[in-house]
Short mmCIF file of C-alpha atoms and ligand atoms in Angstrom, two decimals:
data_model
loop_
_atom_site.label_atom_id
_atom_site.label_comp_id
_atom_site.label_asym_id
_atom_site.label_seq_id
_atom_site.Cartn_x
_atom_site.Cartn_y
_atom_site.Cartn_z
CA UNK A 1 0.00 0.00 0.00
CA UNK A 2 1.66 3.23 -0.79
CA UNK A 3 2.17 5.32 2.19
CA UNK A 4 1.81 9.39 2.18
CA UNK A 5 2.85 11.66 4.91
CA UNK A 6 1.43 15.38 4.17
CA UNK A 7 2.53 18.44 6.62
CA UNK A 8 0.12 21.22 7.72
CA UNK A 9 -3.00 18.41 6.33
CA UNK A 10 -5.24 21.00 8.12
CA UNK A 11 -6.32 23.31 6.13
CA UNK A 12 -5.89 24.38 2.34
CA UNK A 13 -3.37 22.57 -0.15
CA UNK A 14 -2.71 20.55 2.71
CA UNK A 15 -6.17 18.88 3.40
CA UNK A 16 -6.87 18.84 -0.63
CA UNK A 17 -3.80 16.67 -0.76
CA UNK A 18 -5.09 14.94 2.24
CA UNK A 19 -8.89 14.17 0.73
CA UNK A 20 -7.79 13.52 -2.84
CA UNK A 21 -5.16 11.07 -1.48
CA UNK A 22 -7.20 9.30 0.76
CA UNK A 23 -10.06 8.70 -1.68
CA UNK A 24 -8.16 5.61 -2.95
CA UNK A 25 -8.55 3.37 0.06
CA UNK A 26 -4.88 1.52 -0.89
CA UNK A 27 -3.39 4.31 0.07
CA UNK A 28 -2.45 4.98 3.76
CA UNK A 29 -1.97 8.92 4.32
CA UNK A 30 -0.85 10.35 7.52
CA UNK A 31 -1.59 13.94 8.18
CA UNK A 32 0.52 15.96 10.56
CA UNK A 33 -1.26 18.79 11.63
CA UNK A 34 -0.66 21.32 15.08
CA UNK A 35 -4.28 21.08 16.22
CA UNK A 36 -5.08 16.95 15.67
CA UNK A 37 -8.42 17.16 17.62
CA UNK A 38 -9.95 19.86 15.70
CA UNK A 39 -8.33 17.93 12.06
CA UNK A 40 -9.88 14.13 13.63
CA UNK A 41 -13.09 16.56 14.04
CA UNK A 42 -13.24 16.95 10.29
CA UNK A 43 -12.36 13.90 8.75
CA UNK A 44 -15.17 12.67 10.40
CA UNK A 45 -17.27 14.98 9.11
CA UNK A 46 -16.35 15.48 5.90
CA UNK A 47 -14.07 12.20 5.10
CA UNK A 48 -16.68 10.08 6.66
CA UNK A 49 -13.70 8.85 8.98
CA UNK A 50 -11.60 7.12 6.62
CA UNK A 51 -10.57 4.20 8.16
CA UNK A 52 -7.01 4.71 5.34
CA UNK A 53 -6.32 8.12 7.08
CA UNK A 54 -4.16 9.24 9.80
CA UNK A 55 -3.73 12.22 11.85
CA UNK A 56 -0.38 13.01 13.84
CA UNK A 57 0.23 15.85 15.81
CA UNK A 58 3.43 17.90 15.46
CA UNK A 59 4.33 21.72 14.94
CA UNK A 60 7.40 21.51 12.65
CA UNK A 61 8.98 23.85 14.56
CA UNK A 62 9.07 21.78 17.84
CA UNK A 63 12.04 18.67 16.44
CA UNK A 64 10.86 16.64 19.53
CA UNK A 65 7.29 16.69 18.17
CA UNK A 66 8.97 15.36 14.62
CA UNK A 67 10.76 12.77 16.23
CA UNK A 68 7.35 11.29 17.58
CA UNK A 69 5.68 11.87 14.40
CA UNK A 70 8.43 9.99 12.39
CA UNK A 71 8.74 7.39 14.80
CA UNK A 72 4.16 6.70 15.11
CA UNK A 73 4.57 6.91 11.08
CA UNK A 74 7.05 3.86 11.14
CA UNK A 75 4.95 2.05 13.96
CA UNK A 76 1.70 2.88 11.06
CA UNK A 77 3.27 1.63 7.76
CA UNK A 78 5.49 -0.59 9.24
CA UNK A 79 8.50 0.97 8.72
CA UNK A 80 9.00 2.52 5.86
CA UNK A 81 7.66 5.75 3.73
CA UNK A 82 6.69 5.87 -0.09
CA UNK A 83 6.46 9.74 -0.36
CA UNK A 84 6.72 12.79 2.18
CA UNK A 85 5.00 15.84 1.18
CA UNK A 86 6.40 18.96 2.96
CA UNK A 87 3.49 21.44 2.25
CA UNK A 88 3.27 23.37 5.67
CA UNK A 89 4.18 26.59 5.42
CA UNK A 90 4.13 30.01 7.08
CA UNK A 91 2.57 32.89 5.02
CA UNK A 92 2.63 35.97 6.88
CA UNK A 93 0.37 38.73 6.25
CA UNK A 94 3.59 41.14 7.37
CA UNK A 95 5.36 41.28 3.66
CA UNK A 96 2.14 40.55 1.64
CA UNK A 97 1.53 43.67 0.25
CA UNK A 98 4.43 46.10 0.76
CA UNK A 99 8.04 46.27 -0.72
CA UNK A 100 10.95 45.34 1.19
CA UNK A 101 11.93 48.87 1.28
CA UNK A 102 8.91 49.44 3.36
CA UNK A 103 8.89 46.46 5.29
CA UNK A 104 12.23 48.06 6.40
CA UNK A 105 10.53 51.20 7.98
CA UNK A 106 9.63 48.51 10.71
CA UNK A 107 13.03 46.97 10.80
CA UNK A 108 12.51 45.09 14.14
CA UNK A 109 9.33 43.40 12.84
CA UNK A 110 11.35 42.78 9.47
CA UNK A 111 13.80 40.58 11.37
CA UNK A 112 11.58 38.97 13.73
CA UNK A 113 8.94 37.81 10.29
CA UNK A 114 12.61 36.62 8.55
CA UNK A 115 13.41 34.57 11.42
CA UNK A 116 10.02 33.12 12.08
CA UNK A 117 9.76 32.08 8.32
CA UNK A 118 13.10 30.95 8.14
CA UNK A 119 12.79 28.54 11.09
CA UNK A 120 9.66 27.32 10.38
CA UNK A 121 10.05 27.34 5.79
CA UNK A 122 13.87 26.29 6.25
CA UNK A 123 15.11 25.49 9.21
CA UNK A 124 11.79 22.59 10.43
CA UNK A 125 11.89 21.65 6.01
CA UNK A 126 15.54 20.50 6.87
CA UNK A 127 14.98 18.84 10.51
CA UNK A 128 11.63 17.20 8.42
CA UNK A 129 13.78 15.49 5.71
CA UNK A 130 16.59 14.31 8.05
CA UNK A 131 14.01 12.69 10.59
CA UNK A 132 11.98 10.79 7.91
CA UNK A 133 14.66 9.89 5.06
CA UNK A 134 15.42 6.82 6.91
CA UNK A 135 11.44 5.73 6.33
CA UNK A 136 11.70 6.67 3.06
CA UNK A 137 14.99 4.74 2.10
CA UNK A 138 12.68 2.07 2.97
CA UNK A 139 9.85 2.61 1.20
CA UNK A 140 9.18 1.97 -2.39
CA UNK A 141 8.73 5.55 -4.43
CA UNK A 142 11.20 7.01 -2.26
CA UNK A 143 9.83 10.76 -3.18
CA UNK A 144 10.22 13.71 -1.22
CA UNK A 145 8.05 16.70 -2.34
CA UNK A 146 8.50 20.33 -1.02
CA UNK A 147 5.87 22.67 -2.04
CA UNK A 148 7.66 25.96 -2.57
CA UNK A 149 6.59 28.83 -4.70
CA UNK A 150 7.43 30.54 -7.85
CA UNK A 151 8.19 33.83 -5.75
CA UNK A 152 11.32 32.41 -5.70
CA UNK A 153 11.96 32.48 -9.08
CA UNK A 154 15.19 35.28 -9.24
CA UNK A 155 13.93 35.79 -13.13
CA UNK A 156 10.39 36.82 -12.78
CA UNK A 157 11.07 38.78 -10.08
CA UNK A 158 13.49 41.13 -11.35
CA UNK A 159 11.64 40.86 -15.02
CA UNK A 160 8.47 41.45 -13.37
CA UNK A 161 9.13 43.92 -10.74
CA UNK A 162 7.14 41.74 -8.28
CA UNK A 163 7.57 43.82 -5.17
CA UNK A 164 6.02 41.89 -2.37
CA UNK A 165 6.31 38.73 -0.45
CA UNK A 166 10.18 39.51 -0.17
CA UNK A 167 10.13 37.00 3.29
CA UNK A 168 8.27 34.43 1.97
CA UNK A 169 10.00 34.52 -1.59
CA UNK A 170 13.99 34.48 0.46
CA UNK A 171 12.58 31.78 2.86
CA UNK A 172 11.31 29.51 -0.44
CA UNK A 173 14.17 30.34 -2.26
CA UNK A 174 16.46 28.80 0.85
CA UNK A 175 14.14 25.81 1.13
CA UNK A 176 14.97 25.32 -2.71
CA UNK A 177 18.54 24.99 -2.19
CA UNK A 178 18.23 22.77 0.63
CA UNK A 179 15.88 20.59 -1.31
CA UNK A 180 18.41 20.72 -4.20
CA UNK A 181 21.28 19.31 -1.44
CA UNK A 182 19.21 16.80 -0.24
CA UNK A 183 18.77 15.79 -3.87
CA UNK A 184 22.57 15.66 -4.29
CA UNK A 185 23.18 13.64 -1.45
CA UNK A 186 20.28 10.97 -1.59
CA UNK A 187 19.96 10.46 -5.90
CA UNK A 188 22.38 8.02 -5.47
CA UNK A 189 20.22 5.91 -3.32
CA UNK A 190 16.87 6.35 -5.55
CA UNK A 191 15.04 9.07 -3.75
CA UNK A 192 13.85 11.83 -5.48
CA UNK A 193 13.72 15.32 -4.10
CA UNK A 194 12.38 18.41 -5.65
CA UNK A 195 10.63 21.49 -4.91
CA UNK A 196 6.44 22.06 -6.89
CA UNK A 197 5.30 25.33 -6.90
CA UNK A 198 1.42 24.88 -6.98
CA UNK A 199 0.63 27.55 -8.97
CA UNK A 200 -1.80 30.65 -7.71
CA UNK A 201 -4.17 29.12 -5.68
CA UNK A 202 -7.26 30.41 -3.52
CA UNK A 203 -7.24 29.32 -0.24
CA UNK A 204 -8.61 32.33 1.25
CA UNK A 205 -5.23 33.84 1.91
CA UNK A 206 -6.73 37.64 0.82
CA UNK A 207 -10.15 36.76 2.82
CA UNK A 208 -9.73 39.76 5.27
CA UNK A 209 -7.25 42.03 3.30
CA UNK A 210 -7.85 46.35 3.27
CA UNK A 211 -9.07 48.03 0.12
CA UNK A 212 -5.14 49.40 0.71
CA UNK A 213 -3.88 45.91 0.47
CA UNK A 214 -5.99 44.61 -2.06
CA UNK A 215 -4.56 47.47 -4.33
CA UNK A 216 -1.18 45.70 -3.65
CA UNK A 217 -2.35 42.26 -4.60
CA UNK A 218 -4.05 43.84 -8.04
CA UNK A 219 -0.25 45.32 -8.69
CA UNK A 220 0.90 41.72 -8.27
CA UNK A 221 -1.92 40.45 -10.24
CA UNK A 222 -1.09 43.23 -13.07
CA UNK A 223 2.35 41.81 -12.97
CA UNK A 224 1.38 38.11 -12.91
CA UNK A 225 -0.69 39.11 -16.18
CA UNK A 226 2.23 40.65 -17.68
CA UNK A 227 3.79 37.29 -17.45
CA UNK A 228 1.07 35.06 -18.16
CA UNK A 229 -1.44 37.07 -20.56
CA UNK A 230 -3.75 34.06 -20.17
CA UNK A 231 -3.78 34.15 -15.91
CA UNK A 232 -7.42 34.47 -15.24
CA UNK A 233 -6.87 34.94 -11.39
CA UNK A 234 -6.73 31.63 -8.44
CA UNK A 235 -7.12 28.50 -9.25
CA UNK A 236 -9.27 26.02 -6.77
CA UNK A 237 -7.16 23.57 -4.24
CA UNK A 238 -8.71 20.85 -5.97
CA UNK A 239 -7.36 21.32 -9.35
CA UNK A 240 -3.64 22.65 -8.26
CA UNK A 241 -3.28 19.74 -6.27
CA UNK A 242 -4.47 17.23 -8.93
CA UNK A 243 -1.68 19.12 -10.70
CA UNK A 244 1.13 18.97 -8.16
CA UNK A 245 -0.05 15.21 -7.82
CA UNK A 246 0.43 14.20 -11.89
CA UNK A 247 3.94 16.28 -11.38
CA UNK A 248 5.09 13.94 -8.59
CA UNK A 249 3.53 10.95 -10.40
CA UNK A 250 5.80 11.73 -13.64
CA UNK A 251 8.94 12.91 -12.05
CA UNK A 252 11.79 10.48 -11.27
CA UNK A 253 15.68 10.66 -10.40
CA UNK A 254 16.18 8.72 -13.47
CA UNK A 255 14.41 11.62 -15.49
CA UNK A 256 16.65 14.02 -14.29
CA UNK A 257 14.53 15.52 -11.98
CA UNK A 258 16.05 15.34 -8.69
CA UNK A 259 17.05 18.50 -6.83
CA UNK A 260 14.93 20.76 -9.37
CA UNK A 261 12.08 23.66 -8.82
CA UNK A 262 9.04 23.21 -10.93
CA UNK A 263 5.52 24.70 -11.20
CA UNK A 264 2.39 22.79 -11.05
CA UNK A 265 3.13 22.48 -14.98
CA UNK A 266 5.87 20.40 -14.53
CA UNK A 267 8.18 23.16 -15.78
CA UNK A 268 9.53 26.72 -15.12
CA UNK A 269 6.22 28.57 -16.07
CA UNK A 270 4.68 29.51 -12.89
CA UNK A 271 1.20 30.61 -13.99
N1 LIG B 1 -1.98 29.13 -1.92
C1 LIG B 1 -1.10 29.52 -2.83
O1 LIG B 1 -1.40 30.28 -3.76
C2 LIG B 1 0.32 29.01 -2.77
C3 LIG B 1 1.19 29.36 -3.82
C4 LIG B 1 2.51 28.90 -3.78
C5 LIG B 1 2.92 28.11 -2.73
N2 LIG B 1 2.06 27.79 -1.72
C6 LIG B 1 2.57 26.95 -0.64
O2 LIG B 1 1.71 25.86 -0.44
C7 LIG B 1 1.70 25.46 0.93
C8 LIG B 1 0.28 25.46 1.47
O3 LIG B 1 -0.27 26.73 1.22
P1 LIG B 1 -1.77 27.10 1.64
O4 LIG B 1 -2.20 28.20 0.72
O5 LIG B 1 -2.58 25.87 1.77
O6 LIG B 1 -1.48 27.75 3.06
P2 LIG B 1 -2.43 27.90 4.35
O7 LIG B 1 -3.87 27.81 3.97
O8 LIG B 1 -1.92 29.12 5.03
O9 LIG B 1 -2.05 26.61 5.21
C9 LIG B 1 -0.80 26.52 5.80
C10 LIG B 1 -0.71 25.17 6.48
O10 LIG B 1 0.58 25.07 7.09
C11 LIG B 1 0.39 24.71 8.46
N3 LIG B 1 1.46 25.25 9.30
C12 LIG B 1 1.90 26.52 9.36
N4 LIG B 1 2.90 26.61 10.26
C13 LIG B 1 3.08 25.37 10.77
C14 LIG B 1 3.93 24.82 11.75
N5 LIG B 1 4.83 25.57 12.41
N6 LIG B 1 3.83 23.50 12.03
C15 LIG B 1 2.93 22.73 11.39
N7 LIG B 1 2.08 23.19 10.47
C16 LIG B 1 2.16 24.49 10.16
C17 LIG B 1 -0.97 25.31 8.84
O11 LIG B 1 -1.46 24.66 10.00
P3 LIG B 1 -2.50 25.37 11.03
O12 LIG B 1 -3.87 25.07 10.50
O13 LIG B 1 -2.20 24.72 12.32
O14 LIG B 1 -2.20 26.84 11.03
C18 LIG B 1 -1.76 24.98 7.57
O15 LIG B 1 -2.17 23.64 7.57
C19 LIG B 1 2.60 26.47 1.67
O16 LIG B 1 3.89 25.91 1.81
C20 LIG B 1 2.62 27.65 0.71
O17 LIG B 1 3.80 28.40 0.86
C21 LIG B 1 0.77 28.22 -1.72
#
């Protein structure tokens, strides 16, 4: 039975990748989420309690918490891991929708929003990988997914002029580069490790944003059209993770594509 393990399976991409996985009842998927009571609350409701699913709890940030979660995924699949699927994430609301020049007016909240994202996008990614390769050595896909963003693309953002998200776009761009050293150390044993941007997609991340911010995310929009004249604005969890999914599905170290930064396309064109 393949075996799944999806981070921050709460909410958004997360529990998409969650519910679409689970619907095929070989699978086993384990969700690690921060609240499990209030996740075990809704798979009952709206999974019907899928007897195939899962739920551990762990805060990426807290390594003890990891170690448990690796160690209750072994003692679940019995021992090994097919594919990991690092999707939690921090996105602040603090860079969304000013420059970094700005941002800097406030250079004591600047640091403390770098740090935060950098220990929980990097620093928890990293601590993630190390504490659940050895399942995945064992396991049969031996894949190892992070879900980044195309923010870090260097390219579109100095072609586009895409201003904002500067701590979320460094902290993805890091988590890239680790990916891409885990790739270099583990291709040798079969696992495959690479970054999937899922595209633009709505999961309510604007839902209480100013008329002042919303002017910012139709600059960003402006510029995302500029780029991709045929962007028609979000598209639904459902269909960027049935995306993300066929991207993992046809991606292998023998194809060349371990260590590398996609979109939900499969290739370099984020939108
Ligand atoms: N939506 C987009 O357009 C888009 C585009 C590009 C990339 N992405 C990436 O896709 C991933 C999911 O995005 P989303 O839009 O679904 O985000 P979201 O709705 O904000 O969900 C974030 C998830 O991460 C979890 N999380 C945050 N900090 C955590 C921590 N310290 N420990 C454990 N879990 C933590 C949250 O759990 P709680 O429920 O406990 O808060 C939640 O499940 C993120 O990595 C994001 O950067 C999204």
């Amino acid at each position: 039975m393949p075996s799944y393990v999806i981070t921050g399976a709460s909410r958004g991409l997360g529990w998409e990748f969650l519910r679409q996985l689970s619907s095929d009842s070989n699978n086993i998927v384990i969700g690690m989420v921060r609240n499990k009571h209030a996740t075990d609350t809704r798979v009952s409701e709206e999974l019907q309690a899928r007897s195939n699913i899962h739920i551990l709890q762990a805060d990426i940030s807290d390594y003890g918490a990891m170690q448990n979660a690796a160690e209750e995924t072994a003692h679940i699949t019995g021992g090994g891991l097919d594919y990991l699927i690092a999707n939690a994430g921090m996105v602040a609301g603090f860079d969304a929708f000013d420059p970094i020049g700005i941002l800097g007016k406030q250079p004591e909240a600047l640091e403390h929003n770098l740090m935060q994202a950098f220990k929980i996008n990097v620093v928890s990614n990293i601590h993630l990988f190390n504490l659940f390769t050895p399942l995945i050595l064992k396991g049969e896909a031996k894949k190892v997914i992070a879900i980044s963003s195309g923010h870090a693309d260097l390219n579109i953002t100095a072609k586009f002029n895409i201003d904002v998200s500067a701590v979320y776009a460094i902290t993805k761009a890091s988590l890239n580069i680790a990916v891409a050293k885990f790739s270099a150390q583990y291709a040798k044993d079969g696992v495959l490790f690479m970054s999937i941007c899922p595209g633009v997609v709505d999961t309510g991340r604007y839902a209480s944003a100013t008329e002042e911010q919303l002017k910012a995310v139709s600059r960003m929009t402006k510029s995302f059209k500029e780029y991709a004249p045929h962007f028609k604005g979000p598209a639904s969890p459902e269909s960027s993770v049935r995306d993300v999914l066929s991207v993992i599905n046809n991606s292998s170290v023998e194809n060349g594509d371990g260590g590398s930064f996609v979109s939900h396309k499969g290739n370099q064109q984020w939108l």
